[in-house]
C-alpha positions as a LaTeX table, in Angstrom:
\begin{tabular}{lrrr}
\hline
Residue & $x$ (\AA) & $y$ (\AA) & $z$ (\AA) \\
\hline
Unk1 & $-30.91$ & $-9.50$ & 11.62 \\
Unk2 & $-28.92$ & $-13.04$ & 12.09 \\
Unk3 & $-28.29$ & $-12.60$ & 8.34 \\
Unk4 & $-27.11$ & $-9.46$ & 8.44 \\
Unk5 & $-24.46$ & $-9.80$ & 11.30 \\
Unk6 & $-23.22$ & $-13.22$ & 9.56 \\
Unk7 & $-22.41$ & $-11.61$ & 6.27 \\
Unk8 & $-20.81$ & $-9.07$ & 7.94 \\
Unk9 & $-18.67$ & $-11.36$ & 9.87 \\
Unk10 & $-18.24$ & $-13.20$ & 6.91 \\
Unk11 & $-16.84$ & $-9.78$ & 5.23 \\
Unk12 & $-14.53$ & $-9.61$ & 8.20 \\
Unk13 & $-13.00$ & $-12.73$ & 8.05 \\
Unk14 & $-12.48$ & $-12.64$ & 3.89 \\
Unk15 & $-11.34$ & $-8.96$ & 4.44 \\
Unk16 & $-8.20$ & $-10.47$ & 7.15 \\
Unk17 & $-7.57$ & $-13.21$ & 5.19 \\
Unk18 & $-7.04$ & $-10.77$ & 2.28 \\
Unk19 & $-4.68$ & $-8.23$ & 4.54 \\
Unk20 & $-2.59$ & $-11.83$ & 5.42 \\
Unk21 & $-2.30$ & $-12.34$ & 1.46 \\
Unk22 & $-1.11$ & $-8.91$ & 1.27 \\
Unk23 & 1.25 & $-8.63$ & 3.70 \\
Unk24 & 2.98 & $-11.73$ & 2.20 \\
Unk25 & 3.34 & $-10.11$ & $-1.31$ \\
Unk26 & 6.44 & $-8.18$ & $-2.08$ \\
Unk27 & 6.07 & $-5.00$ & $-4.34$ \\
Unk28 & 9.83 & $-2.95$ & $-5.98$ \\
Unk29 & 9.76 & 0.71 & $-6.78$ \\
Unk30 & 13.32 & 1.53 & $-8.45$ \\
Unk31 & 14.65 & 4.96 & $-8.78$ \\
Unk32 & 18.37 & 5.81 & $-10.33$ \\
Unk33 & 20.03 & 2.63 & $-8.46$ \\
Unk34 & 18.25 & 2.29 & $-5.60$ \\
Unk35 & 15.70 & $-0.67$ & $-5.46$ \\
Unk36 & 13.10 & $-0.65$ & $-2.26$ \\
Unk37 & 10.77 & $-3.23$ & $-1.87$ \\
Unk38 & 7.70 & $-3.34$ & 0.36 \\
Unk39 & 5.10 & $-5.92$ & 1.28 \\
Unk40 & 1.23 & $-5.46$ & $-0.41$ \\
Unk41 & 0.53 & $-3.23$ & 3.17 \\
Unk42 & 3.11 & $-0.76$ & 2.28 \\
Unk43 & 6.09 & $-1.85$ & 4.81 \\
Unk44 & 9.16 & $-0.93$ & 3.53 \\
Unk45 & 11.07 & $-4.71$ & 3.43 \\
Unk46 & 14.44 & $-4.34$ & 1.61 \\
Unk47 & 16.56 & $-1.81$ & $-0.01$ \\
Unk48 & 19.17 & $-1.81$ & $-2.46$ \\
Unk49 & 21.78 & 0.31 & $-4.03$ \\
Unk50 & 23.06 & $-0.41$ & $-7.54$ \\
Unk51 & 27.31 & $-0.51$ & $-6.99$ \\
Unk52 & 28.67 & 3.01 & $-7.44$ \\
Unk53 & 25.92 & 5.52 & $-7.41$ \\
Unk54 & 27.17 & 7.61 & $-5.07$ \\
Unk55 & 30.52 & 9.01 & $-4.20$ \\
Unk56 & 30.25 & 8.43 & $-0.07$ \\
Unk57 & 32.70 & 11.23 & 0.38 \\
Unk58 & 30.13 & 13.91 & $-1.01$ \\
Unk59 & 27.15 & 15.58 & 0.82 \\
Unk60 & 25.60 & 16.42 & $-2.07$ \\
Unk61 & 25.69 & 12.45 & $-3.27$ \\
Unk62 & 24.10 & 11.45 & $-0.24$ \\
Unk63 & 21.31 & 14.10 & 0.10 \\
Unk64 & 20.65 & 12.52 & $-4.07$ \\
Unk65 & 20.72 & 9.05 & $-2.50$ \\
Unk66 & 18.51 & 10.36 & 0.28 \\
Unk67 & 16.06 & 11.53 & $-2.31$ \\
Unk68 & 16.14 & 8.45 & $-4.30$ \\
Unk69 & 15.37 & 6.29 & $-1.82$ \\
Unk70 & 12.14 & 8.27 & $-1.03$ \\
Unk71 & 10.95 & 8.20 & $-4.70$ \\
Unk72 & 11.47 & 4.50 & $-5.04$ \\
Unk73 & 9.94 & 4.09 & $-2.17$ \\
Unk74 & 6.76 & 6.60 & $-2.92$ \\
Unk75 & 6.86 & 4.05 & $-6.13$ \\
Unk76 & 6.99 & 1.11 & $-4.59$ \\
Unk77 & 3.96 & 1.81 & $-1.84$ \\
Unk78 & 1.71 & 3.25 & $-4.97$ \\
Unk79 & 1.93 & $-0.23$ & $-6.51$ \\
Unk80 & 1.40 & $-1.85$ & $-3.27$ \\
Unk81 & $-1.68$ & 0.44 & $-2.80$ \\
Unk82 & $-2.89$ & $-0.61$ & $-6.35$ \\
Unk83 & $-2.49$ & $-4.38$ & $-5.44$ \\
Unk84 & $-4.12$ & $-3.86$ & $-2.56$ \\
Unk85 & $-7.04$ & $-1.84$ & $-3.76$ \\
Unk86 & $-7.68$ & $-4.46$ & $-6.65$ \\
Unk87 & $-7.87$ & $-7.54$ & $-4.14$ \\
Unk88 & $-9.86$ & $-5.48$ & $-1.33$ \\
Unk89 & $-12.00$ & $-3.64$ & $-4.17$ \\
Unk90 & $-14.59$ & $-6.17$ & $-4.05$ \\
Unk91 & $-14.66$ & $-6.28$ & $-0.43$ \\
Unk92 & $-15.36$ & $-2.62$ & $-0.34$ \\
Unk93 & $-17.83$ & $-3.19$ & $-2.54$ \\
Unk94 & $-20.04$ & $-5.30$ & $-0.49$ \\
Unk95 & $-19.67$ & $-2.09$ & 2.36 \\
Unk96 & $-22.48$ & $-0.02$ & 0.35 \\
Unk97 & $-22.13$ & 3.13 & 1.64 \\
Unk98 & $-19.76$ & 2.94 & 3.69 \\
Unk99 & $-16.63$ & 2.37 & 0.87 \\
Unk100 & $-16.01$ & 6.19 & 0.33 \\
Unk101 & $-16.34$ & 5.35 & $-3.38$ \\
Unk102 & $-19.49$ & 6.07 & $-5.10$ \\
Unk103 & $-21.89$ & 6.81 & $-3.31$ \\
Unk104 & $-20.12$ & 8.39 & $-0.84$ \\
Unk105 & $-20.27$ & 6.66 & 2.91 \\
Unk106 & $-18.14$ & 7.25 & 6.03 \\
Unk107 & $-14.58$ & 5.82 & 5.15 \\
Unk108 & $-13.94$ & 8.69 & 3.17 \\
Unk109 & $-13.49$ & 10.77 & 6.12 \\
Unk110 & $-11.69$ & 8.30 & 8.19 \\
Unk111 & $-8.26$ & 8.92 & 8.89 \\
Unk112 & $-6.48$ & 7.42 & 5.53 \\
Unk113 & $-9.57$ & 7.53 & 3.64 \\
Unk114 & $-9.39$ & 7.58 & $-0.07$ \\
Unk115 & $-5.41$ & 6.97 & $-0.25$ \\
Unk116 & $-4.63$ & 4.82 & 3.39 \\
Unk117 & $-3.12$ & 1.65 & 3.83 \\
Unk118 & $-5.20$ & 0.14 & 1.64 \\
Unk119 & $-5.98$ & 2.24 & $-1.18$ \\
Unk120 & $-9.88$ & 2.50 & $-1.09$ \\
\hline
\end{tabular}
């Protein structure tokens, strides 16, 4: 039973140390101009606008800017996910069951399961 509780502490403390690794990473997603970046845990960090994509005086410009901002974002965060799925893959791994990958387990049906934070 000792050995059981110290791998799983020992899972715990790689799995942080992971998340910290993550965090620190910086991931772009570019759509027409605009440039977001977010960290390997999906925060949205920086954006940027490419000079004269949009005509400030129109609506219509800014509800396009609007929307590009969201898809390089949505791009962004799905290679953040991907980063993040590869480096806690292994990790989830060692959870048997429990991953929500094959085999099925409990994190599947956890809030975020499948597609959360983390991508597993």
């Amino acid at each position: 039973m000792n050995a059981l509780l110290q791998q799983a502490q020992q899972m715990q403390e790689q799995l942080q140390r992971t998340q910290e690794e993550l965090a620190e990473k910086i991931v772009e997603g570019s759509v027409g101009g605009v440039t977001v970046q977010v960290n390997g845990v999906g925060e949205l960090v920086g954006v940027t606008f490419r000079t004269g994509i949009v005509d400030g005086a129109d609506e219509e410009s800014l509800t396009d800017l609007g929307d590009m901002v969201v898809a390089a974002y949505r791009d962004a965060k799905a290679r953040a996910d991907a980063q993040a799925g590869q480096a806690l893959g292994p990790l989830a791994g060692g959870l048997g069951g429990l991953s929500g990958g094959p085999g099925g387990g409990a994190a599947g049906g956890l809030p975020g399961g499948g597609s959360g934070q983390f991508g597993f």
